[in-house]
């Protein structure tokens, strides 16, 4: 069975600093990996996804993530944080089991300080 | 990607009552999913709803508590029955991801008093 672990329930960075949100997964089959963002009082929005091919994927709002199979990781980064990046971020893994089933990590709340 | 309209966006309900949440998609989709997000927690899948068949519930969720309807390929409802304060959560619907990621509704924030 697949699982997702997000390291750190809260991350705080200064505006302009590097954002790094960590995600490790376990899966017995090649996974599809996703990052979602949830702004206050809103649903989830897809930031980026890895399915196959290039291991460095770029998403919206300047975010990117790198799939590292050897480390079973899919960390989310952004070179320079903006105040508007403050939100909850969820890593998710999805595998095909006769239909796709997605498991979400516990989430990491990102705080951006002025 | 699909656009989902979910309503109500929030509600405050008395314990013992029921609330029906609606989810309308702007395109036909085979599978729709209902999630619960308890305060400060991640998403937990409640059930998968396929048009024309009974919903498939995840462990810990039962049809009597969370009846689901899926009358056509663009619409689904989730009812939270006989509510208690423990049911206070955000409920989200989403549509099928075929490896491309899910699209989510904006959620229904339910408070049971």
Coordinates of C-alpha atoms in Angstrom, one line a residue:
Chain A
X1 CA 0.0 0.0 0.0
X2 CA 1.2 3.5 -0.7
X3 CA 1.7 6.2 1.9
X4 CA 2.9 9.8 2.1
X5 CA 4.9 11.5 4.8
X6 CA 5.3 15.3 5.0
X7 CA 8.0 16.4 7.3
X8 CA 7.0 19.3 9.3
X9 CA 3.5 20.3 10.0
X10 CA 4.5 24.0 10.0
X11 CA 7.3 25.8 8.0
X12 CA 8.1 29.5 8.4
X13 CA 10.2 31.4 6.0
X14 CA 10.9 35.1 5.4
X15 CA 9.7 36.8 2.3
X16 CA 12.2 36.3 -0.5
X17 CA 13.7 33.2 1.1
X18 CA 13.8 29.7 -0.3
X19 CA 10.8 27.6 0.3
X20 CA 11.4 23.8 0.9
X21 CA 8.5 21.5 1.8
X22 CA 9.5 17.9 2.2
X23 CA 7.5 14.9 1.1
X24 CA 8.5 11.2 1.1
X25 CA 6.4 8.4 -0.2
X26 CA 6.2 4.7 -0.3
X27 CA 4.7 2.7 -3.1
X28 CA 5.2 -0.8 -4.4
X29 CA 4.5 0.4 -8.0
X30 CA 5.6 3.5 -9.9
X31 CA 3.6 6.3 -8.4
X32 CA 2.1 9.5 -9.7
X33 CA 2.9 12.3 -7.3
X34 CA 1.2 15.6 -6.7
X35 CA 1.4 18.8 -4.7
X36 CA -1.8 20.7 -3.9
X37 CA -2.2 24.0 -2.2
X38 CA -5.2 25.0 -0.1
X39 CA -5.8 28.7 0.7
X40 CA -7.9 29.6 3.7
X41 CA -11.6 28.7 3.2
X42 CA -11.0 27.2 -0.2
X43 CA -10.7 23.8 -1.8
X44 CA -7.5 22.3 -3.0
X45 CA -5.7 23.5 -6.1
X46 CA -3.2 21.4 -8.1
X47 CA 0.2 23.0 -8.0
X48 CA 2.1 20.4 -10.0
X49 CA 2.3 16.7 -10.8
X50 CA 4.8 14.0 -11.7
X51 CA 3.6 11.1 -13.8
X52 CA 6.5 10.0 -16.1
X53 CA 9.4 11.5 -17.9
X54 CA 11.4 14.5 -16.6
X55 CA 11.9 14.2 -12.9
X56 CA 12.0 18.0 -12.3
X57 CA 8.5 19.3 -12.8
X58 CA 7.4 22.9 -12.8
X59 CA 4.1 24.1 -11.5
X60 CA 2.1 27.2 -11.1
X61 CA 3.2 30.2 -9.0
X62 CA 6.9 29.5 -9.5
X63 CA 6.9 26.2 -7.6
X64 CA 8.8 23.1 -8.7
X65 CA 9.4 19.6 -7.4
X66 CA 11.9 16.9 -8.2
X67 CA 11.1 13.2 -8.2
X68 CA 14.0 11.3 -6.7
X69 CA 13.2 7.6 -6.9
X70 CA 16.3 6.5 -4.9
X71 CA 15.3 8.7 -2.0
X72 CA 11.5 8.1 -2.5
X73 CA 11.1 11.9 -2.2
X74 CA 9.2 14.6 -4.0
X75 CA 10.1 17.8 -2.2
X76 CA 8.5 21.1 -3.2
X77 CA 10.6 24.2 -3.7
X78 CA 10.3 27.8 -4.6
X79 CA 13.4 30.1 -4.9
X80 CA 11.8 33.2 -3.4
X81 CA 8.8 33.1 -1.1
X82 CA 6.0 35.7 -1.5
X83 CA 3.5 36.6 1.2
X84 CA 0.7 35.2 -1.0
X85 CA 2.3 31.7 -0.8
X86 CA 1.1 31.4 2.8
X87 CA -1.2 28.4 2.7
X88 CA -1.5 24.7 3.5
X89 CA 0.4 22.4 1.1
X90 CA -0.5 18.7 0.6
X91 CA 1.6 16.1 -1.1
X92 CA -0.3 13.2 -2.6
X93 CA 0.6 9.8 -4.2
X94 CA -1.6 8.0 -6.6
X95 CA -1.3 4.5 -8.0
X96 CA -3.3 2.7 -10.5
X97 CA -5.2 -0.2 -8.9
X98 CA -7.9 -0.7 -11.4
X99 CA -8.7 3.0 -11.0
X100 CA -6.6 5.6 -9.4
X101 CA -6.6 5.9 -5.6
X102 CA -4.9 8.9 -4.1
X103 CA -3.5 9.2 -0.6
X104 CA -2.8 12.6 0.9
X105 CA -0.1 13.6 3.3
X106 CA -1.0 15.3 6.5
X107 CA -0.2 18.7 5.1
X108 CA 2.4 21.5 5.8
X109 CA 1.3 24.9 6.7
X110 CA 3.6 27.6 5.2
X111 CA 4.0 30.9 7.0
X112 CA 5.7 33.8 5.2
X113 CA 7.1 36.5 7.4
X114 CA 7.5 40.1 6.1
Chain B
X1 CA -9.8 20.7 -16.5
X2 CA -13.2 20.4 -15.0
X3 CA -14.9 23.1 -13.0
X4 CA -16.8 22.0 -9.9
X5 CA -19.5 24.0 -8.2
X6 CA -20.1 22.8 -4.6
X7 CA -22.8 24.1 -2.3
X8 CA -23.4 25.1 0.4
X9 CA -20.1 26.7 1.0
X10 CA -20.7 26.6 4.8
X11 CA -23.5 25.7 7.2
X12 CA -24.1 25.6 10.9
X13 CA -26.4 22.7 11.8
X14 CA -28.1 21.4 14.9
X15 CA -27.0 18.0 16.2
X16 CA -29.4 15.2 15.1
X17 CA -30.2 16.8 11.8
X18 CA -29.0 16.1 8.3
X19 CA -27.3 18.2 5.6
X20 CA -27.1 17.4 1.9
X21 CA -24.1 18.8 0.0
X22 CA -24.3 19.2 -3.8
X23 CA -21.6 18.9 -6.3
X24 CA -22.1 20.0 -10.0
X25 CA -19.4 19.4 -12.6
X26 CA -19.3 21.3 -15.9
X27 CA -18.4 18.1 -17.8
X28 CA -19.3 14.5 -17.7
X29 CA -17.1 12.4 -15.5
X30 CA -17.2 8.7 -14.6
X31 CA -16.0 8.9 -11.1
X32 CA -16.6 11.4 -8.3
X33 CA -15.0 11.4 -4.9
X34 CA -16.1 12.7 -1.6
X35 CA -13.5 13.7 1.0
X36 CA -13.6 14.8 4.6
X37 CA -11.0 17.2 6.1
X38 CA -11.3 17.4 9.8
X39 CA -9.9 20.5 11.5
X40 CA -6.2 20.7 11.2
X41 CA -5.9 17.4 9.3
X42 CA -5.4 16.1 5.8
X43 CA -8.1 14.7 3.5
X44 CA -9.7 11.4 4.1
X45 CA -11.6 9.7 1.3
X46 CA -15.2 8.9 2.3
X47 CA -16.4 7.2 -0.8
X48 CA -16.2 6.9 -4.6
X49 CA -19.4 7.5 -6.5
X50 CA -19.9 6.0 -10.0
X51 CA -22.9 6.9 -12.0
X52 CA -25.5 4.1 -12.1
X53 CA -24.1 2.1 -9.2
X54 CA -23.9 2.3 -5.5
X55 CA -21.0 4.3 -4.0
X56 CA -18.0 2.5 -2.7
X57 CA -17.2 3.4 0.9
X58 CA -13.8 3.5 2.6
X59 CA -13.2 1.8 5.9
X60 CA -14.8 3.7 8.7
X61 CA -17.6 5.2 6.6
X62 CA -21.0 3.7 6.1
X63 CA -23.9 4.4 3.8
X64 CA -26.4 5.0 6.6
X65 CA -24.3 7.9 7.9
X66 CA -23.1 9.3 4.5
X67 CA -25.6 8.4 1.8
X68 CA -24.5 9.4 -1.7
X69 CA -26.5 9.9 -4.8
X70 CA -25.1 10.0 -8.4
X71 CA -28.0 10.4 -10.7
X72 CA -26.0 11.4 -13.7
X73 CA -22.5 12.0 -15.0
X74 CA -22.3 15.7 -13.9
X75 CA -23.9 15.7 -10.4
X76 CA -23.6 14.0 -7.0
X77 CA -24.8 14.7 -3.5
X78 CA -23.4 13.6 -0.1
X79 CA -25.7 13.7 2.9
X80 CA -24.3 13.8 6.4
X81 CA -27.0 12.2 8.5
X82 CA -27.9 12.4 12.2
X83 CA -25.1 14.9 12.8
X84 CA -23.0 15.2 15.9
X85 CA -20.2 17.8 16.7
X86 CA -17.7 15.2 15.6
X87 CA -19.0 15.6 12.0
X88 CA -17.8 19.2 12.0
X89 CA -15.4 19.2 9.0
X90 CA -14.8 20.5 5.6
X91 CA -16.4 18.2 3.0
X92 CA -14.9 18.3 -0.5
X93 CA -16.0 16.6 -3.7
X94 CA -13.5 15.9 -6.5
X95 CA -13.6 14.5 -9.9
X96 CA -11.7 11.6 -11.4
X97 CA -8.0 11.9 -11.8
X98 CA -6.6 9.6 -14.5
X99 CA -3.1 10.3 -13.4
X100 CA -3.4 14.0 -14.1
X101 CA -4.5 15.1 -10.7
X102 CA -7.8 15.8 -9.2
X103 CA -10.0 18.9 -9.4
X104 CA -11.7 19.8 -6.2
X105 CA -14.7 21.8 -5.3
X106 CA -14.3 24.7 -3.0
X107 CA -15.5 22.7 0.0
X108 CA -18.4 22.8 2.4
X109 CA -17.4 23.9 5.9
X110 CA -19.8 22.2 8.3
X111 CA -20.2 23.1 12.0
X112 CA -22.5 21.0 14.1
X113 CA -23.6 22.6 17.4

